[in-house]
């Protein structure tokens, strides 16, 4: 949960590389993992199974907006969750954009929501992507109804402040004082009973809020293990929901962390309830019957983002009383496949695509190398981009994936797939060739992911003066819609269409995984556990065989560990031939890892 120069304290000496990954490279420290959560999906590069679904009516079912329905008067106030998981940040030392290790916000938000649900009460939860504009908009709108009882901030933290999002995948760092001013401007934080800063190094931020008048603040002075944060959050909100005081809920959550079988007891001491000398005997949500009023049964799930698009009350995405409550993000991503469970890295590519989509309508993902072959991860990257944007409700008209690999390369087949995605099957009364489905999407702000258009892009590119079927279909699509955008994938570049299409083609060549991500993917996919000692012997043997400056064999010089990396041992593995021979290709790494079975006792035999 932090982006500090130093690494988090180890939970103990790992006995295997899998435990090493759990402690320092996997979701335990919010480093790059699958954005789509736990569901098992195809390997990177293989096409995920997902049927194209119509986007018609998507705003009413999948959108959310910042308005939301007001809770009935007298019902218990809810929770507003501001979540932040930027992809990149600017390195002040070099001026370059560098990746930020990922946070699985979907998993955390769903855990919080399920904890409240287990209490048997209908306590509202509103999720908001934490850009400065969206935070201010939400707090201002909440002022009409008295605000939320609890504000929960989830994201990366640093000793000097908290990392928010800039609305386009980048990090936006706010200092301690500036963050407090953002939240308390206009007195909008006065109704907040409890502020939970689920970020590393958030003690000073919490103290600023206490000075500003927030009576109860949960924060941490150190870097928090992600599993500890999840355990604390789940136990804390369940206790609050059943009517425990803030102090009692805090004690329950701390003991839950202290007794967790996979966490050191010291992790429990990283949580603080501020002010230290305060009386935290307030009950946030009184038990049923004690307040003489019913529970909040409206606005049970809502997502908001900083967007200029208007939305109606019907597009708020709020749940109606008595309706089954969907988990966080599922409504927004129901037309998208889940990511492979070991998807990691690609933050720079995702940020580049989002930067292009800020002002352009067509982004084309392709292989950087002509001989990359299948399994380079184009589909997985497109799905990751689409899910990231959908979760943040950037597209009020919805986001959908259109599988195109099975199409025959004709204009009619592609238009049929687009029509089905935008408006469902053609009505029986529609005239042949009718463009009514395009008229319905004329002003809709939506994103279509056209995956696998290889049949539409010939090997040698398009000829001079030629108008291929793909160009005709896309020209029709862009010519009849104002805000529809397309993200497509194909092995080859979309070259030769520049003079035909009414929009600019923004190519996004996808190259190999970064070396450290390649090593992590390899370790995640081995068929047996690799001990840390075994890995040490493997990389040490390779380094000993490397010549030094004077030509004698010896250990080669290694650069300093990356600040956000998973540790020097895995960094050294990233330079070993067992990984480098795969050249960062996801499918080849998976296939190489599959050879590490229980029958293989010496990893060097695979080199």
PDB file of C-alpha atoms in Angstrom, residues 383-503:
ATOM      1  CA  UNK A 383      -9.067  -6.526 -21.418  1.00  0.00           C
ATOM      2  CA  UNK A 384      -6.967  -4.970 -18.640  1.00  0.00           C
ATOM      3  CA  UNK A 385      -7.415  -1.518 -20.186  1.00  0.00           C
ATOM      4  CA  UNK A 386     -11.141  -2.035 -20.652  1.00  0.00           C
ATOM      5  CA  UNK A 387     -11.679  -3.273 -17.083  1.00  0.00           C
ATOM      6  CA  UNK A 388      -9.641  -0.446 -15.603  1.00  0.00           C
ATOM      7  CA  UNK A 389     -11.763   2.132 -17.417  1.00  0.00           C
ATOM      8  CA  UNK A 390     -15.055   0.350 -16.781  1.00  0.00           C
ATOM      9  CA  UNK A 391     -14.484   0.074 -13.029  1.00  0.00           C
ATOM     10  CA  UNK A 392     -13.987   3.840 -12.941  1.00  0.00           C
ATOM     11  CA  UNK A 393     -17.143   4.462 -14.955  1.00  0.00           C
ATOM     12  CA  UNK A 394     -15.271   6.500 -17.538  1.00  0.00           C
ATOM     13  CA  UNK A 395     -17.747   5.396 -20.219  1.00  0.00           C
ATOM     14  CA  UNK A 396     -21.313   6.070 -19.171  1.00  0.00           C
ATOM     15  CA  UNK A 397     -22.532   4.184 -22.234  1.00  0.00           C
ATOM     16  CA  UNK A 398     -20.651   1.043 -21.241  1.00  0.00           C
ATOM     17  CA  UNK A 399     -17.635  -1.010 -22.296  1.00  0.00           C
ATOM     18  CA  UNK A 400     -17.899  -4.256 -24.260  1.00  0.00           C
ATOM     19  CA  UNK A 401     -15.562  -6.735 -25.921  1.00  0.00           C
ATOM     20  CA  UNK A 402     -16.419  -7.904 -29.442  1.00  0.00           C
ATOM     21  CA  UNK A 403     -14.674 -11.180 -30.393  1.00  0.00           C
ATOM     22  CA  UNK A 404     -13.624 -10.909 -34.052  1.00  0.00           C
ATOM     23  CA  UNK A 405     -11.246 -13.832 -34.540  1.00  0.00           C
ATOM     24  CA  UNK A 406     -14.064 -15.986 -35.926  1.00  0.00           C
ATOM     25  CA  UNK A 407     -15.214 -13.436 -38.513  1.00  0.00           C
ATOM     26  CA  UNK A 408     -14.568 -14.133 -42.206  1.00  0.00           C
ATOM     27  CA  UNK A 409     -12.956 -10.805 -43.069  1.00  0.00           C
ATOM     28  CA  UNK A 410     -15.997  -9.300 -44.762  1.00  0.00           C
ATOM     29  CA  UNK A 411     -17.490  -5.904 -44.066  1.00  0.00           C
ATOM     30  CA  UNK A 412     -20.922  -7.386 -43.402  1.00  0.00           C
ATOM     31  CA  UNK A 413     -19.649  -9.800 -40.753  1.00  0.00           C
ATOM     32  CA  UNK A 414     -17.893  -7.017 -38.890  1.00  0.00           C
ATOM     33  CA  UNK A 415     -20.873  -4.664 -39.088  1.00  0.00           C
ATOM     34  CA  UNK A 416     -23.096  -7.450 -37.790  1.00  0.00           C
ATOM     35  CA  UNK A 417     -20.827  -7.967 -34.786  1.00  0.00           C
ATOM     36  CA  UNK A 418     -20.763  -4.220 -34.124  1.00  0.00           C
ATOM     37  CA  UNK A 419     -24.542  -3.985 -34.361  1.00  0.00           C
ATOM     38  CA  UNK A 420     -25.001  -6.842 -31.928  1.00  0.00           C
ATOM     39  CA  UNK A 421     -22.634  -5.188 -29.463  1.00  0.00           C
ATOM     40  CA  UNK A 422     -24.253  -1.778 -29.714  1.00  0.00           C
ATOM     41  CA  UNK A 423     -27.923  -2.517 -30.092  1.00  0.00           C
ATOM     42  CA  UNK A 424     -28.560  -6.254 -29.964  1.00  0.00           C
ATOM     43  CA  UNK A 425     -30.105  -8.286 -32.849  1.00  0.00           C
ATOM     44  CA  UNK A 426     -31.735  -6.252 -35.598  1.00  0.00           C
ATOM     45  CA  UNK A 427     -35.489  -5.775 -35.065  1.00  0.00           C
ATOM     46  CA  UNK A 428     -37.796  -7.715 -37.323  1.00  0.00           C
ATOM     47  CA  UNK A 429     -39.280  -4.548 -38.857  1.00  0.00           C
ATOM     48  CA  UNK A 430     -35.887  -3.027 -39.685  1.00  0.00           C
ATOM     49  CA  UNK A 431     -35.221  -2.563 -43.374  1.00  0.00           C
ATOM     50  CA  UNK A 432     -32.198  -4.333 -44.859  1.00  0.00           C
ATOM     51  CA  UNK A 433     -29.136  -2.156 -44.471  1.00  0.00           C
ATOM     52  CA  UNK A 434     -30.848   0.067 -41.917  1.00  0.00           C
ATOM     53  CA  UNK A 435     -28.531   2.189 -39.793  1.00  0.00           C
ATOM     54  CA  UNK A 436     -30.995   2.572 -36.933  1.00  0.00           C
ATOM     55  CA  UNK A 437     -28.558   0.803 -34.631  1.00  0.00           C
ATOM     56  CA  UNK A 438     -25.944   3.460 -35.359  1.00  0.00           C
ATOM     57  CA  UNK A 439     -28.421   6.280 -34.820  1.00  0.00           C
ATOM     58  CA  UNK A 440     -29.204   4.857 -31.371  1.00  0.00           C
ATOM     59  CA  UNK A 441     -25.503   5.127 -30.494  1.00  0.00           C
ATOM     60  CA  UNK A 442     -25.041   8.546 -32.093  1.00  0.00           C
ATOM     61  CA  UNK A 443     -24.237  10.390 -28.847  1.00  0.00           C
ATOM     62  CA  UNK A 444     -23.383   7.467 -26.619  1.00  0.00           C
ATOM     63  CA  UNK A 445     -20.031   7.612 -24.832  1.00  0.00           C
ATOM     64  CA  UNK A 446     -18.854   4.015 -24.972  1.00  0.00           C
ATOM     65  CA  UNK A 447     -15.815   1.862 -25.728  1.00  0.00           C
ATOM     66  CA  UNK A 448     -15.782  -1.162 -28.014  1.00  0.00           C
ATOM     67  CA  UNK A 449     -12.858  -3.608 -27.824  1.00  0.00           C
ATOM     68  CA  UNK A 450     -12.539  -5.341 -31.194  1.00  0.00           C
ATOM     69  CA  UNK A 451     -10.368  -8.331 -30.418  1.00  0.00           C
ATOM     70  CA  UNK A 452      -8.584 -10.432 -33.034  1.00  0.00           C
ATOM     71  CA  UNK A 453      -8.960  -8.529 -36.328  1.00  0.00           C
ATOM     72  CA  UNK A 454      -6.178 -10.468 -38.049  1.00  0.00           C
ATOM     73  CA  UNK A 455      -8.452 -11.595 -40.878  1.00  0.00           C
ATOM     74  CA  UNK A 456      -9.029  -7.943 -41.779  1.00  0.00           C
ATOM     75  CA  UNK A 457      -5.371  -6.868 -41.994  1.00  0.00           C
ATOM     76  CA  UNK A 458      -3.355  -8.536 -44.804  1.00  0.00           C
ATOM     77  CA  UNK A 459       0.279  -9.517 -44.425  1.00  0.00           C
ATOM     78  CA  UNK A 460       1.621  -6.787 -46.684  1.00  0.00           C
ATOM     79  CA  UNK A 461      -0.707  -4.074 -45.459  1.00  0.00           C
ATOM     80  CA  UNK A 462      -3.289  -2.258 -47.531  1.00  0.00           C
ATOM     81  CA  UNK A 463      -2.596  -1.173 -51.067  1.00  0.00           C
ATOM     82  CA  UNK A 464      -2.427   2.436 -52.214  1.00  0.00           C
ATOM     83  CA  UNK A 465      -5.920   3.812 -52.874  1.00  0.00           C
ATOM     84  CA  UNK A 466      -7.559   0.666 -51.530  1.00  0.00           C
ATOM     85  CA  UNK A 467     -10.547   0.892 -49.193  1.00  0.00           C
ATOM     86  CA  UNK A 468     -10.556  -2.431 -47.352  1.00  0.00           C
ATOM     87  CA  UNK A 469     -13.614  -3.836 -45.512  1.00  0.00           C
ATOM     88  CA  UNK A 470     -12.178  -2.885 -42.128  1.00  0.00           C
ATOM     89  CA  UNK A 471     -11.731   0.742 -43.186  1.00  0.00           C
ATOM     90  CA  UNK A 472     -15.250   0.913 -44.614  1.00  0.00           C
ATOM     91  CA  UNK A 473     -16.802  -0.536 -41.466  1.00  0.00           C
ATOM     92  CA  UNK A 474     -14.834   1.730 -39.144  1.00  0.00           C
ATOM     93  CA  UNK A 475     -15.559   4.780 -41.295  1.00  0.00           C
ATOM     94  CA  UNK A 476     -19.266   4.030 -41.057  1.00  0.00           C
ATOM     95  CA  UNK A 477     -18.997   3.556 -37.300  1.00  0.00           C
ATOM     96  CA  UNK A 478     -17.056   6.766 -36.632  1.00  0.00           C
ATOM     97  CA  UNK A 479     -18.999   8.807 -39.172  1.00  0.00           C
ATOM     98  CA  UNK A 480     -22.347   8.146 -37.499  1.00  0.00           C
ATOM     99  CA  UNK A 481     -21.306   8.440 -33.840  1.00  0.00           C
ATOM    100  CA  UNK A 482     -19.855  11.312 -31.871  1.00  0.00           C
ATOM    101  CA  UNK A 483     -18.231   9.803 -28.766  1.00  0.00           C
ATOM    102  CA  UNK A 484     -17.835   6.113 -29.505  1.00  0.00           C
ATOM    103  CA  UNK A 485     -14.240   4.894 -29.211  1.00  0.00           C
ATOM    104  CA  UNK A 486     -12.537   1.711 -30.392  1.00  0.00           C
ATOM    105  CA  UNK A 487      -9.660  -0.318 -28.992  1.00  0.00           C
ATOM    106  CA  UNK A 488      -8.658  -3.077 -31.403  1.00  0.00           C
ATOM    107  CA  UNK A 489      -6.116  -5.886 -31.354  1.00  0.00           C
ATOM    108  CA  UNK A 490      -4.326  -7.585 -34.246  1.00  0.00           C
ATOM    109  CA  UNK A 491      -0.931  -9.126 -34.877  1.00  0.00           C
ATOM    110  CA  UNK A 492      -0.085  -6.667 -37.651  1.00  0.00           C
ATOM    111  CA  UNK A 493      -0.115  -2.883 -37.672  1.00  0.00           C
ATOM    112  CA  UNK A 494      -3.111  -1.073 -39.101  1.00  0.00           C
ATOM    113  CA  UNK A 495      -1.071   0.630 -41.816  1.00  0.00           C
ATOM    114  CA  UNK A 496      -2.354   2.078 -45.055  1.00  0.00           C
ATOM    115  CA  UNK A 497      -5.739   3.238 -43.702  1.00  0.00           C
ATOM    116  CA  UNK A 498      -4.615   6.675 -42.563  1.00  0.00           C
ATOM    117  CA  UNK A 499      -6.030   8.464 -45.593  1.00  0.00           C
ATOM    118  CA  UNK A 500      -9.294   6.527 -45.565  1.00  0.00           C
ATOM    119  CA  UNK A 501     -10.434   6.646 -41.963  1.00  0.00           C
ATOM    120  CA  UNK A 502     -11.994   9.846 -40.574  1.00  0.00           C
ATOM    121  CA  UNK A 503     -10.015   9.416 -37.350  1.00  0.00           C
TER     122      UNK A 503
END
